[in-house]
Short mmCIF file of C-alpha atoms and ligand atoms in Angstrom, two decimals:
data_model
loop_
_atom_site.label_atom_id
_atom_site.label_comp_id
_atom_site.label_asym_id
_atom_site.label_seq_id
_atom_site.Cartn_x
_atom_site.Cartn_y
_atom_site.Cartn_z
CA UNK A 1 0.00 0.00 0.00
CA UNK A 2 1.52 3.33 -1.01
CA UNK A 3 0.49 6.18 1.26
CA UNK A 4 2.63 9.25 0.74
CA UNK A 5 1.97 12.99 0.73
CA UNK A 6 0.06 14.08 -2.35
CA UNK A 7 1.61 16.60 -4.71
CA UNK A 8 0.28 20.10 -5.06
CA UNK A 9 -2.26 20.70 -7.82
CA UNK A 10 -1.43 22.95 -10.80
CA UNK A 11 -2.79 25.91 -8.83
CA UNK A 12 -0.42 25.11 -5.99
CA UNK A 13 -3.27 23.72 -3.89
CA UNK A 14 -2.04 20.85 -1.75
CA UNK A 15 -3.46 17.36 -1.81
CA UNK A 16 -4.29 16.65 -5.44
CA UNK A 17 -4.70 12.93 -6.13
CA UNK A 18 -1.52 11.25 -7.30
CA UNK A 19 -3.45 8.56 -9.10
CA UNK A 20 -6.92 8.88 -10.57
CA UNK A 21 -8.60 5.70 -11.82
CA UNK A 22 -11.75 5.81 -13.92
CA UNK A 23 -14.37 3.19 -14.71
CA UNK A 24 -15.66 4.57 -17.99
CA UNK A 25 -19.31 3.58 -18.11
CA UNK A 26 -22.36 4.60 -20.11
CA UNK A 27 -21.26 4.39 -23.75
CA UNK A 28 -24.16 2.07 -24.59
CA UNK A 29 -26.77 4.25 -22.89
CA UNK A 30 -25.36 7.36 -24.55
CA UNK A 31 -25.84 5.71 -27.95
CA UNK A 32 -29.26 4.27 -27.12
CA UNK A 33 -30.57 7.69 -26.04
CA UNK A 34 -29.73 8.92 -29.55
CA UNK A 35 -31.04 5.90 -31.44
CA UNK A 36 -27.47 5.00 -32.44
CA UNK A 37 -25.69 1.63 -32.37
CA UNK A 38 -23.57 0.87 -29.29
CA UNK A 39 -20.46 1.16 -31.46
CA UNK A 40 -21.20 4.88 -31.88
CA UNK A 41 -21.18 5.23 -28.08
CA UNK A 42 -17.81 3.51 -27.86
CA UNK A 43 -16.42 5.75 -30.59
CA UNK A 44 -17.52 8.85 -28.69
CA UNK A 45 -16.12 7.18 -25.58
CA UNK A 46 -12.73 6.99 -27.28
CA UNK A 47 -12.96 10.76 -27.98
CA UNK A 48 -13.63 11.29 -24.27
CA UNK A 49 -10.51 9.26 -23.48
CA UNK A 50 -8.42 11.68 -25.53
CA UNK A 51 -10.03 14.73 -23.86
CA UNK A 52 -9.56 13.32 -20.37
CA UNK A 53 -5.94 12.28 -20.92
CA UNK A 54 -5.15 15.82 -22.09
CA UNK A 55 -7.22 17.38 -19.29
CA UNK A 56 -5.58 15.23 -16.61
CA UNK A 57 -2.15 16.40 -17.78
CA UNK A 58 -3.30 20.03 -17.65
CA UNK A 59 -4.74 19.54 -14.16
CA UNK A 60 -1.44 18.15 -12.89
CA UNK A 61 -2.66 14.59 -12.28
CA UNK A 62 0.56 12.53 -12.35
CA UNK A 63 -1.09 9.15 -12.93
CA UNK A 64 -4.33 8.19 -14.67
CA UNK A 65 -5.74 4.70 -15.20
CA UNK A 66 -8.69 4.03 -17.50
CA UNK A 67 -10.67 0.78 -17.46
CA UNK A 68 -11.12 0.07 -21.16
CA UNK A 69 -11.88 -3.66 -21.39
CA UNK A 70 -12.42 -6.16 -18.61
CA UNK A 71 -11.81 -9.90 -18.54
CA UNK A 72 -15.62 -10.17 -18.37
CA UNK A 73 -16.19 -7.98 -21.46
CA UNK A 74 -15.37 -10.97 -23.73
CA UNK A 75 -18.94 -12.10 -22.96
CA UNK A 76 -20.34 -9.21 -25.02
CA UNK A 77 -21.60 -9.89 -28.56
CA UNK A 78 -18.71 -10.67 -30.93
CA UNK A 79 -19.29 -7.56 -33.06
CA UNK A 80 -19.11 -5.29 -30.00
CA UNK A 81 -15.87 -6.95 -28.86
CA UNK A 82 -14.52 -6.46 -32.39
CA UNK A 83 -15.51 -2.77 -32.36
CA UNK A 84 -13.87 -2.20 -28.97
CA UNK A 85 -10.68 -3.96 -30.04
CA UNK A 86 -10.70 -1.89 -33.23
CA UNK A 87 -10.92 1.32 -31.21
CA UNK A 88 -8.13 0.24 -28.90
CA UNK A 89 -5.97 -0.74 -31.87
CA UNK A 90 -6.65 2.64 -33.46
CA UNK A 91 -5.90 4.47 -30.20
CA UNK A 92 -2.59 2.64 -29.70
CA UNK A 93 -1.53 3.43 -33.28
CA UNK A 94 -2.79 6.96 -33.72
CA UNK A 95 -2.31 8.55 -30.31
CA UNK A 96 1.39 7.96 -29.76
CA UNK A 97 2.31 11.39 -31.11
CA UNK A 98 -0.37 13.13 -29.01
CA UNK A 99 0.73 11.20 -25.91
CA UNK A 100 4.31 12.26 -26.59
CA UNK A 101 3.20 15.90 -26.97
CA UNK A 102 1.39 15.66 -23.63
CA UNK A 103 4.45 14.11 -21.96
CA UNK A 104 2.46 10.94 -21.28
CA UNK A 105 3.99 7.55 -20.61
CA UNK A 106 1.60 4.82 -21.71
CA UNK A 107 1.31 1.48 -20.02
CA UNK A 108 -1.25 -1.23 -20.65
CA UNK A 109 -2.21 -3.25 -17.59
CA UNK A 110 -4.02 -6.55 -17.89
CA UNK A 111 -3.38 -9.95 -19.37
CA UNK A 112 -1.95 -10.19 -22.90
CA UNK A 113 -3.48 -13.70 -23.15
CA UNK A 114 -6.33 -13.80 -25.64
CA UNK A 115 -5.43 -10.48 -27.27
CA UNK A 116 -4.76 -10.45 -31.01
CA UNK A 117 -1.04 -10.65 -31.83
CA UNK A 118 -1.06 -7.28 -33.62
CA UNK A 119 -2.57 -5.55 -30.56
CA UNK A 120 0.12 -7.09 -28.36
CA UNK A 121 2.71 -5.66 -30.78
CA UNK A 122 0.98 -2.25 -30.82
CA UNK A 123 1.03 -2.20 -27.02
CA UNK A 124 4.76 -2.97 -26.94
CA UNK A 125 5.45 -0.27 -29.53
CA UNK A 126 3.33 2.37 -27.76
CA UNK A 127 4.87 1.58 -24.37
CA UNK A 128 8.36 1.64 -25.82
CA UNK A 129 7.97 4.92 -27.66
CA UNK A 130 6.46 6.80 -24.69
CA UNK A 131 8.62 5.32 -21.94
CA UNK A 132 10.81 8.40 -21.59
CA UNK A 133 7.87 10.72 -20.81
CA UNK A 134 7.49 11.94 -17.25
CA UNK A 135 4.61 14.41 -17.05
CA UNK A 136 1.81 11.87 -16.64
CA UNK A 137 1.50 8.10 -16.49
CA UNK A 138 -1.46 6.97 -18.57
CA UNK A 139 -2.47 3.38 -17.92
CA UNK A 140 -5.05 1.59 -20.01
CA UNK A 141 -6.57 -1.42 -18.27
CA UNK A 142 -7.18 -3.85 -21.11
CA UNK A 143 -8.25 -7.46 -20.65
CA UNK A 144 -7.99 -6.63 -16.99
CA UNK A 145 -9.79 -8.26 -14.06
CA UNK A 146 -8.70 -7.77 -10.51
CA UNK A 147 -9.50 -11.28 -9.30
CA UNK A 148 -7.63 -12.71 -12.28
CA UNK A 149 -4.66 -10.45 -11.46
CA UNK A 150 -4.68 -11.48 -7.78
CA UNK A 151 -4.91 -15.17 -8.67
CA UNK A 152 -2.00 -14.91 -11.10
CA UNK A 153 0.08 -13.11 -8.45
CA UNK A 154 -0.79 -15.77 -5.88
CA UNK A 155 0.14 -18.60 -8.24
CA UNK A 156 3.49 -16.98 -9.02
CA UNK A 157 4.26 -16.56 -5.33
CA UNK A 158 3.18 -20.15 -4.63
CA UNK A 159 5.63 -21.31 -7.32
CA UNK A 160 8.39 -19.26 -5.71
CA UNK A 161 7.63 -20.82 -2.33
CA UNK A 162 7.56 -24.28 -3.91
CA UNK A 163 11.03 -23.73 -5.38
CA UNK A 164 12.37 -22.39 -2.10
CA UNK A 165 12.91 -18.91 -3.57
CA UNK A 166 10.88 -17.14 -0.89
CA UNK A 167 9.66 -18.06 2.60
CA UNK A 168 5.87 -17.86 3.17
CA UNK A 169 6.38 -15.45 6.07
CA UNK A 170 8.36 -13.11 3.79
CA UNK A 171 5.22 -12.45 1.72
CA UNK A 172 4.01 -9.04 2.84
CA UNK A 173 2.06 -6.29 1.03
CA UNK A 174 5.13 -5.01 -0.79
CA UNK A 175 6.15 -8.45 -2.02
CA UNK A 176 2.58 -9.17 -3.12
CA UNK A 177 2.25 -5.85 -4.96
CA UNK A 178 5.38 -6.60 -6.96
CA UNK A 179 3.48 -9.48 -8.57
CA UNK A 180 0.46 -7.38 -9.56
CA UNK A 181 0.09 -5.99 -13.06
CA UNK A 182 0.16 -2.50 -11.57
CA UNK A 183 3.58 -3.06 -9.94
CA UNK A 184 5.37 0.25 -9.57
CA UNK A 185 2.24 2.41 -9.76
CA UNK A 186 0.94 4.25 -6.71
CA UNK A 187 -2.44 3.07 -5.42
CA UNK A 188 -5.36 5.11 -6.80
CA UNK A 189 -6.33 7.94 -4.45
CA UNK A 190 -9.49 8.66 -6.38
CA UNK A 191 -11.72 6.21 -8.23
CA UNK A 192 -14.37 7.73 -10.48
CA UNK A 193 -17.21 5.80 -12.10
CA UNK A 194 -19.42 7.50 -14.64
CA UNK A 195 -23.04 6.90 -15.66
CA UNK A 196 -24.62 6.73 -12.19
CA UNK A 197 -23.68 3.09 -11.54
CA UNK A 198 -22.13 2.54 -8.12
CA UNK A 199 -20.02 -0.59 -8.40
CA UNK A 200 -16.33 -1.48 -8.49
CA UNK A 201 -16.81 -4.24 -11.09
CA UNK A 202 -13.63 -6.19 -10.38
CA UNK A 203 -11.40 -3.14 -10.93
CA UNK A 204 -8.20 -2.79 -8.87
CA UNK A 205 -9.72 -4.39 -5.77
CA UNK A 206 -6.38 -4.58 -3.96
CA UNK A 207 -5.14 -1.22 -5.13
CA UNK A 208 -8.32 0.72 -4.28
CA UNK A 209 -8.32 -0.38 -0.63
CA UNK A 210 -8.16 3.28 0.47
CA UNK A 211 -9.33 5.07 -2.66
CA UNK A 212 -11.98 7.76 -2.36
CA UNK A 213 -14.92 6.77 -4.55
CA UNK A 214 -16.72 9.39 -6.62
CA UNK A 215 -19.75 8.36 -8.67
CA UNK A 216 -20.99 10.79 -11.29
CA UNK A 217 -24.18 10.64 -13.34
CA UNK A 218 -22.52 11.87 -16.55
CA UNK A 219 -22.28 9.20 -19.25
CA UNK A 220 -18.68 8.55 -20.29
CA UNK A 221 -18.93 10.02 -23.83
CA UNK A 222 -19.99 13.35 -22.24
CA UNK A 223 -17.22 13.32 -19.64
CA UNK A 224 -14.46 15.91 -19.95
CA UNK A 225 -11.83 17.92 -18.15
CA UNK A 226 -14.41 19.95 -16.21
CA UNK A 227 -16.01 16.77 -14.81
CA UNK A 228 -12.59 15.48 -13.82
CA UNK A 229 -11.81 18.78 -12.14
CA UNK A 230 -15.09 18.61 -10.19
CA UNK A 231 -14.36 15.05 -9.03
CA UNK A 232 -10.90 16.15 -7.89
CA UNK A 233 -12.55 19.03 -5.99
CA UNK A 234 -14.82 16.50 -4.26
CA UNK A 235 -11.76 14.37 -3.45
CA UNK A 236 -10.01 17.34 -1.86
CA UNK A 237 -12.98 17.96 0.41
CA UNK A 238 -12.82 14.42 1.80
CA UNK A 239 -10.97 13.55 4.97
CA UNK A 240 -8.85 10.42 4.53
CA UNK A 241 -8.17 8.52 7.70
CA UNK A 242 -6.84 5.12 6.57
CA UNK A 243 -8.58 3.46 9.50
CA UNK A 244 -7.17 5.99 11.99
CA UNK A 245 -8.99 8.84 13.69
CA UNK A 246 -7.84 11.74 11.53
C1 FPP B 1 -18.72 0.83 -20.65
O1 FPP B 1 -19.85 1.29 -21.30
C2 FPP B 1 -17.56 1.01 -21.50
C3 FPP B 1 -16.76 0.01 -21.94
C4 FPP B 1 -17.00 -1.40 -21.62
C5 FPP B 1 -15.61 0.24 -22.82
C6 FPP B 1 -14.83 1.48 -22.62
C7 FPP B 1 -14.19 1.79 -23.90
C8 FPP B 1 -14.00 3.01 -24.42
C9 FPP B 1 -14.31 4.24 -23.67
C10 FPP B 1 -13.52 3.21 -25.81
C11 FPP B 1 -12.17 2.72 -26.15
C12 FPP B 1 -11.10 2.98 -25.16
C13 FPP B 1 -9.89 3.54 -25.41
C14 FPP B 1 -8.87 3.56 -24.35
C15 FPP B 1 -9.53 4.09 -26.71
P1 FPP B 1 -21.04 0.28 -21.60
O2 FPP B 1 -20.90 -0.21 -22.98
O3 FPP B 1 -21.07 -0.79 -20.56
O4 FPP B 1 -22.25 1.26 -21.44
P2 FPP B 1 -23.72 0.90 -20.92
O5 FPP B 1 -23.58 0.44 -19.49
O6 FPP B 1 -24.43 2.20 -21.02
O7 FPP B 1 -24.26 -0.15 -21.83
#
């Protein structure tokens, strides 16, 4: 668990979140309300991703994680999965220059298993070509499920114990976190979910142990920098006690 003082916001105000995680929800409802196919909602959702990445950089958020595709999303109709993968492919190929301009380092968290080979290559290329950037970490959770991640970490540690590489009593939070797909990232301070739903949906269950949760009614395709700024304002008004008395 990483609890450290938060950096000042762009306006010098103390206590901005170091890591904002977002469950982007409501693309389908956005499209349905306009009589459009779900794919149109996802396309507008991808535009919102670009706006929010830029806005987060401008607001001084050092780390942003967006939940783009869960391990459960494979259950959606094949054409919707294809559309989403197409958008992700397009994003990974077309946004590298914009990410570079924004000083963003891209990382994709989640399992590579089951992803098309060309997407795996695109991920490697995008991560490689943005790795020197330091203004903002942008993490895309793709084929990500927190229980899956925790199980994989547990299996790896069990193997290490089996081979005598680590003693069971040496497994503490830091050792466990090293095996998670988010290794090296700070825990989210603020978790936002759009579209009025109030669930975590298997997203960073370990990492969000002490995250402040903000649920907003705005559907993801309508979400922008001003909504992010408002959620950060709400975060700053909260008192975080980490189980203590404040
Ligand atoms: C939830 O809305 C959204 C998703 C499952 C996918 C999120 C994907 C994007 C925003 C576009 C591509 C991403 C990137 C990073 C380029 P929903 O379909 O569950 O909406 P609903 O609950 O209204 O049906």
